[in-house]
């Protein structure tokens, strides 16, 4: 995803990879943040909203780590929402308890 983002930003600036301009310099020139960071931010904001809902709310009742019965398919196991959220929380050194405090 980051590669496609940088390709579009370079195209907007009129530069190619052959120009050997650093990604950070192009981002500063265009004035945009990294797409991975924005996705992480929005995902954690949504997670905070869900965690503050009552436990009997439909969105809270769904189990993020539901086990699927039957044989596992070939290849790499799919990413789950639970694992992605945990990685995002680890990356920013946050805990699930912090979702209850909106001031942070």
Backbone as JSON Lines, residues from 0, in Angstrom:
{"i":0,"aa":"X","n":[0.82,-1.18,0.0],"ca":[0.0,0.0,0.0],"c":[0.87,1.25,0.0]}
{"i":1,"aa":"X","n":[1.94,1.22,0.76],"ca":[2.83,2.36,0.82],"c":[3.53,2.62,-0.5]}
{"i":2,"aa":"X","n":[3.81,1.56,-1.25],"ca":[4.48,1.7,-2.54],"c":[3.56,2.42,-3.53]}
{"i":3,"aa":"X","n":[2.3,2.04,-3.56],"ca":[1.35,2.68,-4.46],"c":[1.16,4.15,-4.07]}
{"i":4,"aa":"X","n":[1.13,4.41,-2.77],"ca":[0.99,5.79,-2.29],"c":[2.16,6.65,-2.77]}
{"i":5,"aa":"X","n":[3.38,6.14,-2.61],"ca":[4.55,6.92,-3.01],"c":[4.61,7.09,-4.53]}
{"i":6,"aa":"X","n":[4.16,6.1,-5.26],"ca":[4.14,6.21,-6.72],"c":[3.22,7.35,-7.15]}
{"i":7,"aa":"X","n":[2.06,7.45,-6.5],"ca":[1.13,8.53,-6.83],"c":[1.67,9.89,-6.41]}
{"i":8,"aa":"X","n":[2.31,9.96,-5.25],"ca":[2.88,11.23,-4.79],"c":[4.0,11.68,-5.72]}
{"i":9,"aa":"X","n":[4.84,10.75,-6.15],"ca":[5.91,11.1,-7.09],"c":[5.32,11.6,-8.4]}
{"i":10,"aa":"X","n":[4.27,10.95,-8.87],"ca":[3.61,11.36,-10.1],"c":[3.04,12.77,-9.97]}
{"i":11,"aa":"X","n":[2.45,13.07,-8.78],"ca":[1.91,14.41,-8.55],"c":[3.0,15.47,-8.6]}
{"i":12,"aa":"X","n":[4.18,15.15,-8.11],"ca":[5.29,16.1,-8.08],"c":[6.04,16.16,-9.4]}
{"i":13,"aa":"X","n":[5.82,15.19,-10.26],"ca":[6.54,15.14,-11.52],"c":[7.91,14.52,-11.4]}
{"i":14,"aa":"X","n":[8.12,13.71,-10.38],"ca":[9.4,13.04,-10.16],"c":[9.26,11.54,-10.45]}
{"i":15,"aa":"X","n":[10.38,10.91,-10.74],"ca":[10.4,9.46,-10.92],"c":[11.38,8.88,-9.91]}
{"i":16,"aa":"X","n":[11.44,7.56,-9.86],"ca":[12.39,6.9,-8.96],"c":[13.83,7.2,-9.38]}
{"i":17,"aa":"X","n":[14.03,7.44,-10.65],"ca":[15.38,7.74,-11.15],"c":[15.92,9.06,-10.61]}
{"i":18,"aa":"X","n":[15.03,9.95,-10.18],"ca":[15.46,11.23,-9.62],"c":[16.1,11.06,-8.24]}
{"i":19,"aa":"X","n":[15.89,9.92,-7.62],"ca":[16.47,9.57,-6.32],"c":[16.17,10.62,-5.24]}
{"i":20,"aa":"X","n":[14.9,10.98,-5.13],"ca":[14.45,11.9,-4.08],"c":[13.82,11.05,-2.98]}
{"i":21,"aa":"X","n":[14.2,11.34,-1.73],"ca":[13.73,10.54,-0.6],"c":[12.22,10.68,-0.42]}
{"i":22,"aa":"X","n":[11.62,9.61,0.09],"ca":[10.18,9.6,0.33],"c":[9.76,10.7,1.3]}
{"i":23,"aa":"X","n":[10.55,10.92,2.34],"ca":[10.22,11.93,3.34],"c":[10.18,13.32,2.69]}
{"i":24,"aa":"X","n":[11.13,13.58,1.78],"ca":[11.18,14.88,1.12],"c":[9.95,15.1,0.24]}
{"i":25,"aa":"X","n":[9.51,14.05,-0.43],"ca":[8.31,14.17,-1.27],"c":[7.08,14.38,-0.4]}
{"i":26,"aa":"X","n":[6.99,13.68,0.72],"ca":[5.84,13.85,1.62],"c":[5.79,15.28,2.16]}
{"i":27,"aa":"X","n":[6.94,15.83,2.52],"ca":[6.99,17.2,3.03],"c":[6.56,18.17,1.92]}
{"i":28,"aa":"X","n":[7.03,17.94,0.72],"ca":[6.71,18.82,-0.41],"c":[5.21,18.82,-0.7]}
{"i":29,"aa":"X","n":[4.59,17.65,-0.66],"ca":[3.16,17.54,-0.94],"c":[2.34,17.9,0.3]}
{"i":30,"aa":"X","n":[2.89,17.64,1.48],"ca":[2.19,17.98,2.72],"c":[1.18,16.94,3.15]}
{"i":31,"aa":"X","n":[1.5,15.67,2.98],"ca":[0.59,14.6,3.39],"c":[1.3,13.68,4.38]}
{"i":32,"aa":"X","n":[0.49,13.05,5.23],"ca":[1.02,12.1,6.2],"c":[1.05,10.71,5.57]}
{"i":33,"aa":"X","n":[1.77,9.81,6.2],"ca":[1.87,8.44,5.72],"c":[0.51,7.75,5.85]}
{"i":34,"aa":"X","n":[0.11,7.03,4.82],"ca":[-1.21,6.41,4.81],"c":[-1.33,5.33,5.88]}
{"i":35,"aa":"X","n":[-0.24,4.62,6.17],"ca":[-0.27,3.57,7.2],"c":[-0.62,4.18,8.56]}
{"i":36,"aa":"X","n":[-0.05,5.33,8.86],"ca":[-0.33,6.0,10.13],"c":[-1.77,6.47,10.23]}
{"i":37,"aa":"X","n":[-2.31,6.99,9.13],"ca":[-3.7,7.44,9.12],"c":[-4.65,6.26,9.3]}
{"i":38,"aa":"X","n":[-4.35,5.14,8.66],"ca":[-5.19,3.95,8.83],"c":[-5.16,3.48,10.28]}
{"i":39,"aa":"X","n":[-3.96,3.45,10.87],"ca":[-3.81,3.03,12.26],"c":[-4.61,3.96,13.18]}
{"i":40,"aa":"X","n":[-4.5,5.25,12.95],"ca":[-5.21,6.24,13.76],"c":[-6.72,6.04,13.68]}
{"i":41,"aa":"X","n":[-7.25,5.89,12.48],"ca":[-8.69,5.7,12.32],"c":[-9.17,4.38,12.9]}
{"i":42,"aa":"X","n":[-8.36,3.33,12.74],"ca":[-8.73,2.01,13.27],"c":[-8.82,2.06,14.79]}
{"i":43,"aa":"X","n":[-7.85,2.72,15.43],"ca":[-7.86,2.81,16.89],"c":[-8.95,3.74,17.39]}
{"i":44,"aa":"X","n":[-9.29,4.78,16.63],"ca":[-10.39,5.66,17.02],"c":[-11.69,4.86,17.02]}
{"i":45,"aa":"X","n":[-11.9,4.05,15.98],"ca":[-13.1,3.22,15.91],"c":[-13.12,2.22,17.06]}
{"i":46,"aa":"X","n":[-11.97,1.61,17.36],"ca":[-11.88,0.65,18.46],"c":[-12.26,1.31,19.78]}
{"i":47,"aa":"X","n":[-11.83,2.54,19.99],"ca":[-12.2,3.27,21.2],"c":[-13.7,3.49,21.3]}
{"i":48,"aa":"X","n":[-14.34,3.84,20.19],"ca":[-15.79,4.02,20.18],"c":[-16.48,2.71,20.55]}
{"i":49,"aa":"X","n":[-16.02,1.61,19.97],"ca":[-16.63,0.31,20.23],"c":[-16.46,-0.08,21.7]}
{"i":50,"aa":"X","n":[-15.27,0.14,22.25],"ca":[-15.0,-0.25,23.64],"c":[-15.82,0.57,24.63]}
{"i":51,"aa":"X","n":[-16.19,1.79,24.28],"ca":[-16.98,2.62,25.2],"c":[-18.47,2.31,25.13]}
{"i":52,"aa":"X","n":[-18.89,1.5,24.18],"ca":[-20.3,1.12,24.08],"c":[-20.65,0.14,25.2]}
{"i":53,"aa":"X","n":[-21.94,0.06,25.57],"ca":[-22.33,-0.93,26.58],"c":[-22.03,-2.35,26.08]}
{"i":54,"aa":"X","n":[-21.8,-3.25,27.03],"ca":[-21.41,-4.61,26.64],"c":[-22.53,-5.36,25.92]}
{"i":55,"aa":"X","n":[-23.79,-4.92,26.1],"ca":[-24.89,-5.61,25.42],"c":[-25.18,-5.01,24.04]}
{"i":56,"aa":"X","n":[-24.42,-4.01,23.61],"ca":[-24.6,-3.42,22.28],"c":[-24.2,-4.46,21.22]}
{"i":57,"aa":"X","n":[-24.9,-4.48,20.09],"ca":[-24.6,-5.48,19.05],"c":[-23.14,-5.45,18.59]}
{"i":58,"aa":"X","n":[-22.57,-4.26,18.49],"ca":[-21.19,-4.17,18.01],"c":[-20.21,-4.75,19.03]}
{"i":59,"aa":"X","n":[-20.55,-4.7,20.3],"ca":[-19.67,-5.26,21.34],"c":[-19.85,-6.77,21.45]}
{"i":60,"aa":"X","n":[-21.04,-7.27,21.08],"ca":[-21.3,-8.69,21.23],"c":[-20.55,-9.54,20.22]}
{"i":61,"aa":"X","n":[-20.19,-8.94,19.09],"ca":[-19.46,-9.75,18.1],"c":[-18.08,-10.05,18.65]}
{"i":62,"aa":"X","n":[-17.67,-11.26,18.5],"ca":[-16.37,-11.69,19.02],"c":[-15.35,-11.53,17.91]}
{"i":63,"aa":"X","n":[-14.31,-10.72,18.15],"ca":[-13.32,-10.44,17.12],"c":[-12.5,-11.68,16.77]}
{"i":64,"aa":"X","n":[-12.37,-12.59,17.68],"ca":[-11.55,-13.77,17.43],"c":[-12.37,-15.02,17.22]}
{"i":65,"aa":"X","n":[-13.46,-14.94,16.49],"ca":[-14.32,-16.1,16.29],"c":[-13.56,-17.2,15.57]}
{"i":66,"aa":"X","n":[-13.74,-18.4,16.03],"ca":[-13.08,-19.55,15.43],"c":[-13.99,-20.13,14.35]}
{"i":67,"aa":"X","n":[-13.42,-20.42,13.22],"ca":[-14.17,-21.0,12.11],"c":[-13.96,-22.51,12.15]}
{"i":68,"aa":"X","n":[-15.05,-23.25,12.01],"ca":[-14.98,-24.7,12.04],"c":[-14.59,-25.22,10.66]}
{"i":69,"aa":"X","n":[-13.93,-26.35,10.63],"ca":[-13.56,-26.97,9.37],"c":[-12.07,-26.88,9.12]}
{"i":70,"aa":"X","n":[-11.68,-27.3,7.93],"ca":[-10.26,-27.31,7.57],"c":[-9.78,-25.92,7.21]}
{"i":71,"aa":"X","n":[-8.56,-25.64,7.59],"ca":[-7.95,-24.37,7.24],"c":[-7.5,-24.43,5.79]}
{"i":72,"aa":"X","n":[-7.65,-23.33,5.09],"ca":[-7.24,-23.27,3.69],"c":[-5.73,-23.24,3.56]}
{"i":73,"aa":"X","n":[-5.26,-23.37,2.34],"ca":[-3.82,-23.34,2.07],"c":[-3.3,-21.92,2.16]}
{"i":74,"aa":"X","n":[-2.01,-21.83,2.4],"ca":[-1.36,-20.52,2.39],"c":[-1.3,-19.88,3.77]}
{"i":75,"aa":"X","n":[-0.93,-18.61,3.75],"ca":[-0.77,-17.85,4.99],"c":[-2.13,-17.62,5.64]}
{"i":76,"aa":"X","n":[-2.23,-17.77,6.96],"ca":[-3.49,-17.49,7.64],"c":[-3.87,-16.02,7.47]}
{"i":77,"aa":"X","n":[-5.16,-15.75,7.36],"ca":[-5.63,-14.39,7.19],"c":[-5.41,-13.58,8.46]}
{"i":78,"aa":"X","n":[-5.23,-12.27,8.29],"ca":[-5.12,-11.38,9.44],"c":[-6.5,-11.23,10.06]}
{"i":79,"aa":"X","n":[-6.54,-11.18,11.39],"ca":[-7.79,-10.95,12.07],"c":[-7.8,-9.53,12.6]}
{"i":80,"aa":"X","n":[-9.0,-9.01,12.83],"ca":[-9.14,-7.66,13.37],"c":[-8.49,-7.57,14.75]}
{"i":81,"aa":"X","n":[-8.67,-8.61,15.54],"ca":[-8.12,-8.61,16.89],"c":[-6.59,-8.5,16.86]}
{"i":82,"aa":"X","n":[-5.93,-9.29,16.01],"ca":[-4.47,-9.24,15.94],"c":[-3.98,-7.9,15.4]}
{"i":83,"aa":"X","n":[-4.7,-7.35,14.42],"ca":[-4.31,-6.06,13.86],"c":[-4.43,-4.97,14.92]}
{"i":84,"aa":"X","n":[-5.52,-4.98,15.69],"ca":[-5.69,-3.98,16.74],"c":[-4.63,-4.12,17.82]}
{"i":85,"aa":"X","n":[-4.31,-5.34,18.19],"ca":[-3.27,-5.56,19.21],"c":[-1.91,-5.04,18.73]}
{"i":86,"aa":"X","n":[-1.58,-5.28,17.46],"ca":[-0.32,-4.78,16.9],"c":[-0.3,-3.25,16.9]}
{"i":87,"aa":"X","n":[-1.44,-2.63,16.56],"ca":[-1.52,-1.17,16.57],"c":[-1.35,-0.62,17.98]}
{"i":88,"aa":"X","n":[-1.98,-1.28,18.95],"ca":[-1.84,-0.83,20.34],"c":[-0.4,-0.99,20.82]}
{"i":89,"aa":"X","n":[0.25,-2.1,20.47],"ca":[1.65,-2.32,20.84],"c":[2.56,-1.27,20.2]}
{"i":90,"aa":"X","n":[2.3,-0.96,18.95],"ca":[3.13,-0.01,18.2],"c":[3.14,1.36,18.88]}
{"i":91,"aa":"X","n":[1.99,1.76,19.45],"ca":[1.89,3.07,20.1],"c":[2.02,2.98,21.62]}
{"i":92,"aa":"X","n":[2.37,1.81,22.14],"ca":[2.51,1.59,23.59],"c":[1.24,1.99,24.34]}
{"i":93,"aa":"X","n":[0.09,1.51,23.87],"ca":[-1.19,1.77,24.5],"c":[-1.76,0.47,25.05]}
{"i":94,"aa":"X","n":[-2.73,0.59,25.95],"ca":[-3.43,-0.58,26.47],"c":[-4.92,-0.43,26.18]}
{"i":95,"aa":"X","n":[-5.64,-1.54,26.28],"ca":[-7.09,-1.49,26.04],"c":[-7.8,-0.65,27.09]}
{"i":96,"aa":"X","n":[-7.23,-0.56,28.3],"ca":[-7.85,0.24,29.36],"c":[-7.86,1.72,29.01]}
{"i":97,"aa":"X","n":[-6.92,2.15,28.21],"ca":[-6.84,3.57,27.84],"c":[-7.99,4.0,26.95]}
{"i":98,"aa":"X","n":[-8.72,3.05,26.37],"ca":[-9.83,3.41,25.49],"c":[-10.99,4.0,26.27]}
{"i":99,"aa":"X","n":[-11.07,3.74,27.55],"ca":[-12.16,4.28,28.36],"c":[-11.95,5.75,28.68]}
{"i":100,"aa":"X","n":[-10.7,6.22,28.64],"ca":[-10.39,7.61,28.97],"c":[-10.25,8.41,27.68]}
{"i":101,"aa":"X","n":[-11.23,9.25,27.39],"ca":[-11.23,10.01,26.13],"c":[-10.24,11.16,26.15]}
{"i":102,"aa":"X","n":[-9.75,11.56,27.31],"ca":[-8.85,12.72,27.4],"c":[-7.47,12.42,26.83]}
{"i":103,"aa":"X","n":[-7.1,11.16,26.7],"ca":[-5.75,10.84,26.23],"c":[-5.66,10.95,24.78]}
